[in-house]
PDB file of C-alpha atoms in Angstrom:
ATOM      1  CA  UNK I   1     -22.202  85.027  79.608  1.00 58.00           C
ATOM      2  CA  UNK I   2     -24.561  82.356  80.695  1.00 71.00           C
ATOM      3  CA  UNK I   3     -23.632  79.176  83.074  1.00 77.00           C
ATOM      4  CA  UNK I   4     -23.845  76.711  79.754  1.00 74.00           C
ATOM      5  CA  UNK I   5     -21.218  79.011  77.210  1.00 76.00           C
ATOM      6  CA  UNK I   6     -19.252  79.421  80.848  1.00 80.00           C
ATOM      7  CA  UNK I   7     -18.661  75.996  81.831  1.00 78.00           C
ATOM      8  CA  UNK I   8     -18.059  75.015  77.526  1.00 83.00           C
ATOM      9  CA  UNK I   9     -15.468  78.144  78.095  1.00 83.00           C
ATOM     10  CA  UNK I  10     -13.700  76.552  81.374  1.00 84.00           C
ATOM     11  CA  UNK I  11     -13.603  72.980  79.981  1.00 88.00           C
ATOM     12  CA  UNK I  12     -12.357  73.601  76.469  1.00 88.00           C
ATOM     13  CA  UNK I  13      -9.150  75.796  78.537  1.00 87.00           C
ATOM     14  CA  UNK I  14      -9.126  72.777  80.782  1.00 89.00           C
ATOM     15  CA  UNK I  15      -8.994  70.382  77.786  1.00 89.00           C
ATOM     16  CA  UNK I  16      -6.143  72.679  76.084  1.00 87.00           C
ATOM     17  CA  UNK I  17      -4.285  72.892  79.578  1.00 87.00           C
ATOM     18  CA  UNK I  18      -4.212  69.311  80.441  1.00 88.00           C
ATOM     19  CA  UNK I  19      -2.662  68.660  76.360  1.00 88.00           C
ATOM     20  CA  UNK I  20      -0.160  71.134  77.403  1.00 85.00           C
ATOM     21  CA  UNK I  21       0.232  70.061  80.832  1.00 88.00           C
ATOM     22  CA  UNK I  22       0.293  66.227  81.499  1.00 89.00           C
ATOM     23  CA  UNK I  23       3.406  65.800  78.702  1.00 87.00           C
ATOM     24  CA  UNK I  24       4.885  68.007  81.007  1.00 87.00           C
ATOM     25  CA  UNK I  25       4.434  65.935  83.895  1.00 89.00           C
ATOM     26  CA  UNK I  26       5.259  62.731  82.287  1.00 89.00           C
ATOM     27  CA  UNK I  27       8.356  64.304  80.889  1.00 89.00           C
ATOM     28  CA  UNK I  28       9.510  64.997  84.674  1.00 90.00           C
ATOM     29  CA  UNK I  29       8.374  62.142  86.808  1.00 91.00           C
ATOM     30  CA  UNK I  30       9.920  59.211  84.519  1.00 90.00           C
ATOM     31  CA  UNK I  31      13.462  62.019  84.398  1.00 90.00           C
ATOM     32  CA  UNK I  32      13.453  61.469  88.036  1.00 90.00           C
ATOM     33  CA  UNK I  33      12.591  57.570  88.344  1.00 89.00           C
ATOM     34  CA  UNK I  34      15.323  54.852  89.346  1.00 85.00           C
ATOM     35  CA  UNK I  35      15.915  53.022  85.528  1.00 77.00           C
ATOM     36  CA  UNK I  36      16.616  49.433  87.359  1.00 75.00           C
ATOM     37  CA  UNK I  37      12.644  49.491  88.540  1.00 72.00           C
ATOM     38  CA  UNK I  38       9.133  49.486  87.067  1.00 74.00           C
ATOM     39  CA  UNK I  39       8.352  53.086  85.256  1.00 81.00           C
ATOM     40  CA  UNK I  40       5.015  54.470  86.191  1.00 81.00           C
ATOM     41  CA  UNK I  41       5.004  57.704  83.766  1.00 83.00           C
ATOM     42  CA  UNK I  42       1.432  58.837  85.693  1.00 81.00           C
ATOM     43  CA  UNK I  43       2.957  58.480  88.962  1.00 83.00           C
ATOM     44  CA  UNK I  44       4.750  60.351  91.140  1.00 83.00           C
ATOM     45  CA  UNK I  45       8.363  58.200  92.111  1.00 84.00           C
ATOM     46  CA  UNK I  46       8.559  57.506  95.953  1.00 82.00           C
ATOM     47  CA  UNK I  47      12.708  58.166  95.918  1.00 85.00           C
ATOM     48  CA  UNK I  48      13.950  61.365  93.403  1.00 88.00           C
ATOM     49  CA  UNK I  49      16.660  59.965  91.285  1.00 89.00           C
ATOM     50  CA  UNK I  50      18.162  63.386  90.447  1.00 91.00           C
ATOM     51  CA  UNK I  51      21.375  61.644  89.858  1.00 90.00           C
ATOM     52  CA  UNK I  52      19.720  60.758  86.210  1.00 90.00           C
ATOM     53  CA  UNK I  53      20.224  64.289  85.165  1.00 92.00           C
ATOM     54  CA  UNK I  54      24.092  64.778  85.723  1.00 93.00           C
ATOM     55  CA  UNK I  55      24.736  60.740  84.282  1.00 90.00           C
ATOM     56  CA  UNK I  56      22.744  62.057  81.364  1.00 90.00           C
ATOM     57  CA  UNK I  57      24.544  64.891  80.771  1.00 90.00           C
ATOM     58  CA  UNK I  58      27.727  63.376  80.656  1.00 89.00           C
ATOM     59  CA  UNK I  59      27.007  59.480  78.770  1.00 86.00           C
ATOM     60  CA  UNK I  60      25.453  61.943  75.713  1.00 86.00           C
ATOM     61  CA  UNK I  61      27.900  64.401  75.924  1.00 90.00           C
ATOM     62  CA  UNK I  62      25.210  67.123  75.888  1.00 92.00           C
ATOM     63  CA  UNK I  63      27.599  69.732  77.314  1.00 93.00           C
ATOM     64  CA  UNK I  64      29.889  69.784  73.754  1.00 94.00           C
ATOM     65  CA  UNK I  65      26.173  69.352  72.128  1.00 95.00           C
ATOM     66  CA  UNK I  66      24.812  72.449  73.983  1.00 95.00           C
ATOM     67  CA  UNK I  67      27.702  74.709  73.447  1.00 95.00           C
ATOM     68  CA  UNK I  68      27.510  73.595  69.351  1.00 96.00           C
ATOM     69  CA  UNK I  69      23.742  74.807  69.166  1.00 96.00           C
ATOM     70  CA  UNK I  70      24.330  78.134  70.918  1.00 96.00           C
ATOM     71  CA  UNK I  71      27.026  78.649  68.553  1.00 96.00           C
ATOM     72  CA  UNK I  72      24.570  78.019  65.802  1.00 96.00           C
ATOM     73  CA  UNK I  73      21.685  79.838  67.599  1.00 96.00           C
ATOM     74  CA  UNK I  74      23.905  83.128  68.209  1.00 96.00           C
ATOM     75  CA  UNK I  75      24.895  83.428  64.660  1.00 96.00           C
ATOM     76  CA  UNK I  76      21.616  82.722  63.329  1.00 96.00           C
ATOM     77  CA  UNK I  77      19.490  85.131  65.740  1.00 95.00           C
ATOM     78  CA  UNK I  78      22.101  88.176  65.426  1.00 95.00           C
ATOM     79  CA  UNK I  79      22.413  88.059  61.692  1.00 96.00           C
ATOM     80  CA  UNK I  80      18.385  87.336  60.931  1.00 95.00           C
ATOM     81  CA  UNK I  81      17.661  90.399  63.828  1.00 95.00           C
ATOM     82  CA  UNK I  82      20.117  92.626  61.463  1.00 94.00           C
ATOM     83  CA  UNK I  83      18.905  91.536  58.171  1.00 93.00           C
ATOM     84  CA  UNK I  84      15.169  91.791  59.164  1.00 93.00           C
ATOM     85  CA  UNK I  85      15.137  95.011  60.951  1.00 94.00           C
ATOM     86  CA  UNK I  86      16.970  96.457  58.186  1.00 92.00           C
ATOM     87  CA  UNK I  87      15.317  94.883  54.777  1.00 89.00           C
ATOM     88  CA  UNK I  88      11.964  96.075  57.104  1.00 89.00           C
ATOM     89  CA  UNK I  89      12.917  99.538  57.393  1.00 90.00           C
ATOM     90  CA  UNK I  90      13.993 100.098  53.800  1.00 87.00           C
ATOM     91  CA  UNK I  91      10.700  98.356  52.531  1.00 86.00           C
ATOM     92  CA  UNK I  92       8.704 100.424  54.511  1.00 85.00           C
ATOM     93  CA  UNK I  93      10.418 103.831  52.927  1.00 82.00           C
ATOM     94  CA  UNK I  94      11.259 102.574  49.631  1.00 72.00           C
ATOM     95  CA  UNK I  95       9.597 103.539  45.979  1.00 66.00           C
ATOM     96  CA  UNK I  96       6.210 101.832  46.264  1.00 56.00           C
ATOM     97  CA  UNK I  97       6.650  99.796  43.166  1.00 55.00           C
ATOM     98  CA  UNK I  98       9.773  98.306  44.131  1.00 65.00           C
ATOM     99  CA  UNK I  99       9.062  97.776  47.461  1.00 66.00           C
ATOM    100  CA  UNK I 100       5.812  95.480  46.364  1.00 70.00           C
ATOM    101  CA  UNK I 101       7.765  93.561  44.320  1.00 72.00           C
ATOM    102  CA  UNK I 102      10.470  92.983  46.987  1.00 74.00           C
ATOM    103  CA  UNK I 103       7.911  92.352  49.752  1.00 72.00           C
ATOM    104  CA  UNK I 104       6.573  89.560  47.620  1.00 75.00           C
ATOM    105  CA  UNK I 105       9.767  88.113  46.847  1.00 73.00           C
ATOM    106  CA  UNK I 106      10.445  87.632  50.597  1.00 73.00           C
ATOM    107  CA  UNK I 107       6.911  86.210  50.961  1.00 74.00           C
ATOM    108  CA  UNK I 108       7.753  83.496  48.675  1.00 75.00           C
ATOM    109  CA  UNK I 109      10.074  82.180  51.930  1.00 69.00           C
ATOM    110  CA  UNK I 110       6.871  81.558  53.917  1.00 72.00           C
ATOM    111  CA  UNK I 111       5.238  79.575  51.005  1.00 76.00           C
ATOM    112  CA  UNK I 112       7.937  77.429  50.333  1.00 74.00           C
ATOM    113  CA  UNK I 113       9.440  74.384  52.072  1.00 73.00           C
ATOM    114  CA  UNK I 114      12.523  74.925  53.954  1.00 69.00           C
ATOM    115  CA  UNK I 115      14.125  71.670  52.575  1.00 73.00           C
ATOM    116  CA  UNK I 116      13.218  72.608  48.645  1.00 75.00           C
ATOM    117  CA  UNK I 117      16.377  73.992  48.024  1.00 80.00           C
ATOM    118  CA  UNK I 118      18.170  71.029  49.567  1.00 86.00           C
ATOM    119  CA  UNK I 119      20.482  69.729  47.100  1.00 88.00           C
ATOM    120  CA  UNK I 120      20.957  73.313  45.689  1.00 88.00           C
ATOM    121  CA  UNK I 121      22.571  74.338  49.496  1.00 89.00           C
ATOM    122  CA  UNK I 122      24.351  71.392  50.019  1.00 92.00           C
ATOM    123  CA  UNK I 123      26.134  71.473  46.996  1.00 91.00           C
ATOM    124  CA  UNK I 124      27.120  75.580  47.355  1.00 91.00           C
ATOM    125  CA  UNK I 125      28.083  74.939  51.268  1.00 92.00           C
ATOM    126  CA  UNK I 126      30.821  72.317  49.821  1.00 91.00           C
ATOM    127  CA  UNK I 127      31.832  74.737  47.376  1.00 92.00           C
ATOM    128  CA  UNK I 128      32.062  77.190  49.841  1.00 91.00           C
ATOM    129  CA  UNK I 129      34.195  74.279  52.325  1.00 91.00           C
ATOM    130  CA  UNK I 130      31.345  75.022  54.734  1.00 92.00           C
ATOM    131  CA  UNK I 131      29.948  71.618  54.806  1.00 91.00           C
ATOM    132  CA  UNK I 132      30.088  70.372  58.350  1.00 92.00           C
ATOM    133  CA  UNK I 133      30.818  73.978  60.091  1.00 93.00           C
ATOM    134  CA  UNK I 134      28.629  75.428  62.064  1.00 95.00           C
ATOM    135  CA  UNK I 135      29.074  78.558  60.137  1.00 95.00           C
ATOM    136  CA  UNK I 136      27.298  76.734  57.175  1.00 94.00           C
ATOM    137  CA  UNK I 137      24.374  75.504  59.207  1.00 95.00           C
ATOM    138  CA  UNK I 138      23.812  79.299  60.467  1.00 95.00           C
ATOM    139  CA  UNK I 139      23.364  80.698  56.819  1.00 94.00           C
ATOM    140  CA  UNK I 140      21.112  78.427  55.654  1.00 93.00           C
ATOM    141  CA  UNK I 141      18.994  79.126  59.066  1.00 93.00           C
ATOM    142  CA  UNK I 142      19.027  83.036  58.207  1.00 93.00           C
ATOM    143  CA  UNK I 143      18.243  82.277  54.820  1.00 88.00           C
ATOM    144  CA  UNK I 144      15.527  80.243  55.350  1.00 86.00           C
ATOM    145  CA  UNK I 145      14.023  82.011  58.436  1.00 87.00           C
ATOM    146  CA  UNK I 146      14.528  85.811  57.438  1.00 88.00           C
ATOM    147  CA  UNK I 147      11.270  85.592  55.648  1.00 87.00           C
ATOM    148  CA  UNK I 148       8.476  86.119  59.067  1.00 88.00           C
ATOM    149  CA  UNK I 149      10.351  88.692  60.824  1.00 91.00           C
ATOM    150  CA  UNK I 150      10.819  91.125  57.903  1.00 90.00           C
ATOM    151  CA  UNK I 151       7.333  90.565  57.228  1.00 88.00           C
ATOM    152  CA  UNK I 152       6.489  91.431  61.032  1.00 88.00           C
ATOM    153  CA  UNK I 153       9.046  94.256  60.714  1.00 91.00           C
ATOM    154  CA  UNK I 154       7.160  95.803  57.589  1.00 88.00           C
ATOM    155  CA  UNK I 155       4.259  95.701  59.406  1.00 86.00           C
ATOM    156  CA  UNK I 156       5.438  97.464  62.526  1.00 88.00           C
ATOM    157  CA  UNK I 157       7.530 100.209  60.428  1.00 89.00           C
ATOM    158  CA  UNK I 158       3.828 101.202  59.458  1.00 85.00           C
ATOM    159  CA  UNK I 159       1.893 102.007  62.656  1.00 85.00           C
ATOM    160  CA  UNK I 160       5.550 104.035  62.750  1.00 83.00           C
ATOM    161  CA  UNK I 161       4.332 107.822  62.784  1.00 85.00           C
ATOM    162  CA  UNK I 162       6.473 109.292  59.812  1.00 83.00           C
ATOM    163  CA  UNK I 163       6.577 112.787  62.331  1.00 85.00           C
ATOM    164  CA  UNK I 164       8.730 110.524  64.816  1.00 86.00           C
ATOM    165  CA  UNK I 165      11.441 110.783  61.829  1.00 85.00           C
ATOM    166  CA  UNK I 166      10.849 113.850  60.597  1.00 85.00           C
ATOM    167  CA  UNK I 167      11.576 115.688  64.340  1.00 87.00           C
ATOM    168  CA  UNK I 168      14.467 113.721  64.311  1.00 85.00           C
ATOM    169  CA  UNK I 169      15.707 114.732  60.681  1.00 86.00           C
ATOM    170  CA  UNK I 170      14.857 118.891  61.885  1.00 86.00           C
ATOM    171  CA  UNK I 171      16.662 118.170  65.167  1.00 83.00           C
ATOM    172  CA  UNK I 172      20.131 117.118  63.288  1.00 85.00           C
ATOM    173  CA  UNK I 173      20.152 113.736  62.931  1.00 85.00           C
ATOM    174  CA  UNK I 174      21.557 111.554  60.034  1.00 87.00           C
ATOM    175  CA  UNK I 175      19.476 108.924  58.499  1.00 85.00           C
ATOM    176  CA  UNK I 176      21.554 106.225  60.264  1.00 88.00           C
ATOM    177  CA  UNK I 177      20.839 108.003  63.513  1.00 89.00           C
ATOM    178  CA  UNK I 178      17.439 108.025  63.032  1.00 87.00           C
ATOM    179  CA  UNK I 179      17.097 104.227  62.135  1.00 88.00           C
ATOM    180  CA  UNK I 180      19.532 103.055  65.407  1.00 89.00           C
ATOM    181  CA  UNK I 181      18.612 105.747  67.780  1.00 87.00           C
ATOM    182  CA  UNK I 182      14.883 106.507  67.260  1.00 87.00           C
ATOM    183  CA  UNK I 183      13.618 103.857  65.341  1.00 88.00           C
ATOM    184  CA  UNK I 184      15.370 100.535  66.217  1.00 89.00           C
ATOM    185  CA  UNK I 185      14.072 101.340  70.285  1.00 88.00           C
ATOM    186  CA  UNK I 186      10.487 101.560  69.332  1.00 87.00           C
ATOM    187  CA  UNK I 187      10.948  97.983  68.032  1.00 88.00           C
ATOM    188  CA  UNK I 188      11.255  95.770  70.856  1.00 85.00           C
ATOM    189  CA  UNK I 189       7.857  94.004  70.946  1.00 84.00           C
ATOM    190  CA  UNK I 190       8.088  92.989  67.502  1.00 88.00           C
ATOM    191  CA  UNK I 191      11.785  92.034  68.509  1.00 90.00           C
ATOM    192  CA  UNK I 192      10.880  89.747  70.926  1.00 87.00           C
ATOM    193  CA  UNK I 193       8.452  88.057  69.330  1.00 87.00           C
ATOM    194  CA  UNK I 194      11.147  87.446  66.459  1.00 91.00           C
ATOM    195  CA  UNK I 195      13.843  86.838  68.673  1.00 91.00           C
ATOM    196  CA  UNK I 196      11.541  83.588  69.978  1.00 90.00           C
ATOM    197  CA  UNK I 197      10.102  82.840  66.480  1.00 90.00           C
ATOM    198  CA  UNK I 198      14.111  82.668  65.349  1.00 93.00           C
ATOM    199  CA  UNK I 199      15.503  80.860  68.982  1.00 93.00           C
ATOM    200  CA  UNK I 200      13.074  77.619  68.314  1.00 92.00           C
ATOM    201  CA  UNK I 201      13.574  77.162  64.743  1.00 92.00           C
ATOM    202  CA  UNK I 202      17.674  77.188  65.239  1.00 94.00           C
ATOM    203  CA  UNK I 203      17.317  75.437  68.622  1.00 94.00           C
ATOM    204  CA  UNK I 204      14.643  72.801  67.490  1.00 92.00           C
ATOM    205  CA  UNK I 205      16.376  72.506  64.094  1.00 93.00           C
ATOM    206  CA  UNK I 206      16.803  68.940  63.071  1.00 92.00           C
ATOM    207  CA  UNK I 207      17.381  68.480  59.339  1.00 92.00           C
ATOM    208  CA  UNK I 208      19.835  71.325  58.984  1.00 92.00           C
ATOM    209  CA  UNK I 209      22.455  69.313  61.441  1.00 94.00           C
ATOM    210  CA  UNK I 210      21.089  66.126  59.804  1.00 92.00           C
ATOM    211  CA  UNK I 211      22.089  67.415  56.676  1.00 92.00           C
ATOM    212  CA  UNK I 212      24.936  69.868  56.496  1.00 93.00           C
ATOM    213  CA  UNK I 213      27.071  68.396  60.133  1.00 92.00           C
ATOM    214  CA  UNK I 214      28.156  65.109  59.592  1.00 86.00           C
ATOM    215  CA  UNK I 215      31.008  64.946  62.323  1.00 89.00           C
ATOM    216  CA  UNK I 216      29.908  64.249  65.838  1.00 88.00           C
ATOM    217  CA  UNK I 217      31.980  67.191  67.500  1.00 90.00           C
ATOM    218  CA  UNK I 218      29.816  69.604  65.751  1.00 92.00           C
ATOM    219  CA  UNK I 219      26.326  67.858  66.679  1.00 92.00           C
ATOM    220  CA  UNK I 220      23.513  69.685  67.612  1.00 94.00           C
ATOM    221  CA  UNK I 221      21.523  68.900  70.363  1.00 93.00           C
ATOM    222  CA  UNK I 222      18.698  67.640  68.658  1.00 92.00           C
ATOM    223  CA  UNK I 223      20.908  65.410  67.060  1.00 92.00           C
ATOM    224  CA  UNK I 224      22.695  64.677  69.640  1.00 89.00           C
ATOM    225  CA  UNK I 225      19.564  63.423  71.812  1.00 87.00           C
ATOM    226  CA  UNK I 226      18.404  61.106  68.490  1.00 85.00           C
ATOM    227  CA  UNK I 227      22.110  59.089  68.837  1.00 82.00           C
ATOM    228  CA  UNK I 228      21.281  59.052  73.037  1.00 80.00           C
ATOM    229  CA  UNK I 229      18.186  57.153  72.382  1.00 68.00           C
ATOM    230  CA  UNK I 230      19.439  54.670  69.421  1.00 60.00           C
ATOM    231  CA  UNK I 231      22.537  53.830  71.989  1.00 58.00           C
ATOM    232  CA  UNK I 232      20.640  54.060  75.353  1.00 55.00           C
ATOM    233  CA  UNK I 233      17.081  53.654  74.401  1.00 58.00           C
ATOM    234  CA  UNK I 234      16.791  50.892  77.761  1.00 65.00           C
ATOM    235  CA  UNK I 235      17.519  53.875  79.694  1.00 82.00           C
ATOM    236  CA  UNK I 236      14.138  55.864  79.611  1.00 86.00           C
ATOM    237  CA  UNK I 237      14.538  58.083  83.312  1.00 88.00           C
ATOM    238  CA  UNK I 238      18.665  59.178  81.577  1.00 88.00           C
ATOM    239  CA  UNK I 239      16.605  60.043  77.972  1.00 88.00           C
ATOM    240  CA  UNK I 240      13.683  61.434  79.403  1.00 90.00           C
ATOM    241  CA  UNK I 241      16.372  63.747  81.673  1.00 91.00           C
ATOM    242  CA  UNK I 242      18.514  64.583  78.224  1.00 91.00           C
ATOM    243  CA  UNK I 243      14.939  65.985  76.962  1.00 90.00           C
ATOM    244  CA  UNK I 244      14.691  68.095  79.904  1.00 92.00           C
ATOM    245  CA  UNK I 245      18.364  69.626  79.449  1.00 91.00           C
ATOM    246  CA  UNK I 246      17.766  70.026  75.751  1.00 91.00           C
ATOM    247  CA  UNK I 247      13.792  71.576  75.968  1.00 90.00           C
ATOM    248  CA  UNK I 248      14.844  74.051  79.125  1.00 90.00           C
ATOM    249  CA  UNK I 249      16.744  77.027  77.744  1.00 90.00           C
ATOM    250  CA  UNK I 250      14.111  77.705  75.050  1.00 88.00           C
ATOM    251  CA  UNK I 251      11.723  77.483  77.853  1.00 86.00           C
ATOM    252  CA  UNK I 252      13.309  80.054  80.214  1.00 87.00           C
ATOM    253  CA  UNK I 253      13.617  82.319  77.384  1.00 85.00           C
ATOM    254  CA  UNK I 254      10.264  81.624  75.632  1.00 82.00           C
ATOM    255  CA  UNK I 255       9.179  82.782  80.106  1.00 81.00           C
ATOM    256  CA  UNK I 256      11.262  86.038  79.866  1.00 80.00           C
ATOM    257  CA  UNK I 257       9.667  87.294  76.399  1.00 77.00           C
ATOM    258  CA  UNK I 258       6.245  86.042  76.087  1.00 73.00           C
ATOM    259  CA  UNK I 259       4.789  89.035  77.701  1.00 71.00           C
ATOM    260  CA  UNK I 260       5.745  91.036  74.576  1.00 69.00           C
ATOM    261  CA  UNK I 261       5.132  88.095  72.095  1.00 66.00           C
ATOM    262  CA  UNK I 262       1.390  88.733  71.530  1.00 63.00           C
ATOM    263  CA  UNK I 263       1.617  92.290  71.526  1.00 60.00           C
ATOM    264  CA  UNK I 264       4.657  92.307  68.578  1.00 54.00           C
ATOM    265  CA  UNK I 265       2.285  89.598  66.967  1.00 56.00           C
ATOM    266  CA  UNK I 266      -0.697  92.498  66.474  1.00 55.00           C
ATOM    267  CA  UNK I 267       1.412  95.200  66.187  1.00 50.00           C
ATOM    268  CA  UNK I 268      -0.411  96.362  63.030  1.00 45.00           C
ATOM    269  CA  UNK I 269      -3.818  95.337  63.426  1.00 42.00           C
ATOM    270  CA  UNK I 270      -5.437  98.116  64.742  1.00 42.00           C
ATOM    271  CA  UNK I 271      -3.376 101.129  63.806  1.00 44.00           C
ATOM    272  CA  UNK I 272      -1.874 102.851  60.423  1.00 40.00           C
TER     273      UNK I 272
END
């Protein structure tokens, strides 16, 4: 690589960094500035008002709000790991025919909008009295977010050697042995990079609670951080600390599994 494509390579990763980067900054210096003074987003504050993070906690009630959307987020993830891993594995091994058409009916869920079938879900959730339950919120999540991982599934269930299953079957096992014991551990890559596909839709999910949760004891935090800033919008250090709260748990976890996320991602582009 010559000096010229070199220093177009380091400045485009600079450009990219500093888009990622300096919202990042700005997001923690005006958390930590005194509210009563002059906010300088691009500047460092001279006196840490960590104090904003504890008073922002408790004026939006972001405790109740953080236990409701990991409530939400457990459901969704367990049931959508299930589902996937499962509808996956039985498309992969399934009459060809059938299997096409099924495979394209799921791929339908990445074409279409997630709020088509608004009216349609609200009206079954209050014929089902789950309107307003958190329960509610968490099926229309797996419903409309089952679609990418059984498609990443399929795809990994077919750089699967079919001899893995076969030694299995001559060893003794039963078919549900062989799915949960040999094949379901083989998965993790591709499980990781779901299990962080599935965490930011439920986590980040604003028009579901919008929607489905009217009563504020079963706010989300997304919606829970809208009401902080239409009843404390002077307040920027408290909202921009209530960001913080709500933005690091997806964070940490996004940190524990992205080493696996890219390798899940190309799990079958260069085998089968």
């Amino acid at each position: 690589m010559n000096t010229a494509a070199r220093v177009s390579s380091y400045t485009v990763v600079a450009f990219f960094l500093a888009v990622i980067l300096v919202p990042l900054f700005v997001l923690g210096t005006v958390s930590l500035q005194n509210s009563a003074g002059t906010i300088n987003p691009l500047r460092l504050p001279e006196t840490y008002f960590w104090s904003n993070y504890p008073k922002a906690i408790e004026v939006g009630n972001l405790v109740k709000y953080f236990s409701n959307s990991v409530s939400v987020l457990v459901m969704t993830l367990s049931v959508t790991l299930v589902c996937s891993i499962m509808a996956g594995y039985a498309l992969r091994h399934g009459r060809a025919w059938k299997s096409d058409w099924f495979f394209s009916y799921f791929l339908v869920g990445m074409i279409l909008p997630g709020f088509a079938g608004t009216i349609q879900s609200f009206l079954l959730l209050r014929e089902l009295s789950l309107l307003n339950s958190h329960l509610g919120l968490a099926i229309i999540q797996v419903a409309g977010g089952m679609a990418l991982p059984i498609f990443l599934y399929l795809q990994f269930f077919k750089t699967v050697p079919l001899e893995i299953e076969e030694a299995a079957t001559i060893d003794g096992c039963s078919p549900v042995r062989i799915f949960w014991q040999v094949v379901v551990p083989l998965t993790l890559p591709v499980t990781s990079t779901c299990i962080i596909i599935i965490a930011i839709n439920s986590w980040n999910d604003f028009f579901g609670p919008l929607v489905y949760l009217s009563s504020p004891a079963s706010r989300t935090l997304p919606i829970g951080l809208m009401f902080f800033k239409t009843q404390y919008s002077a307040n920027w250090p408290q909202l921009f600390a209530a960001s913080v709260f709500v933005a690091m748990p997806i964070t940490l976890l996004y940190m524990f599994v992205q080493r696996f996320i890219i390798k899940g991602l190309v799990g079958g582009a260069v085998k089968g």
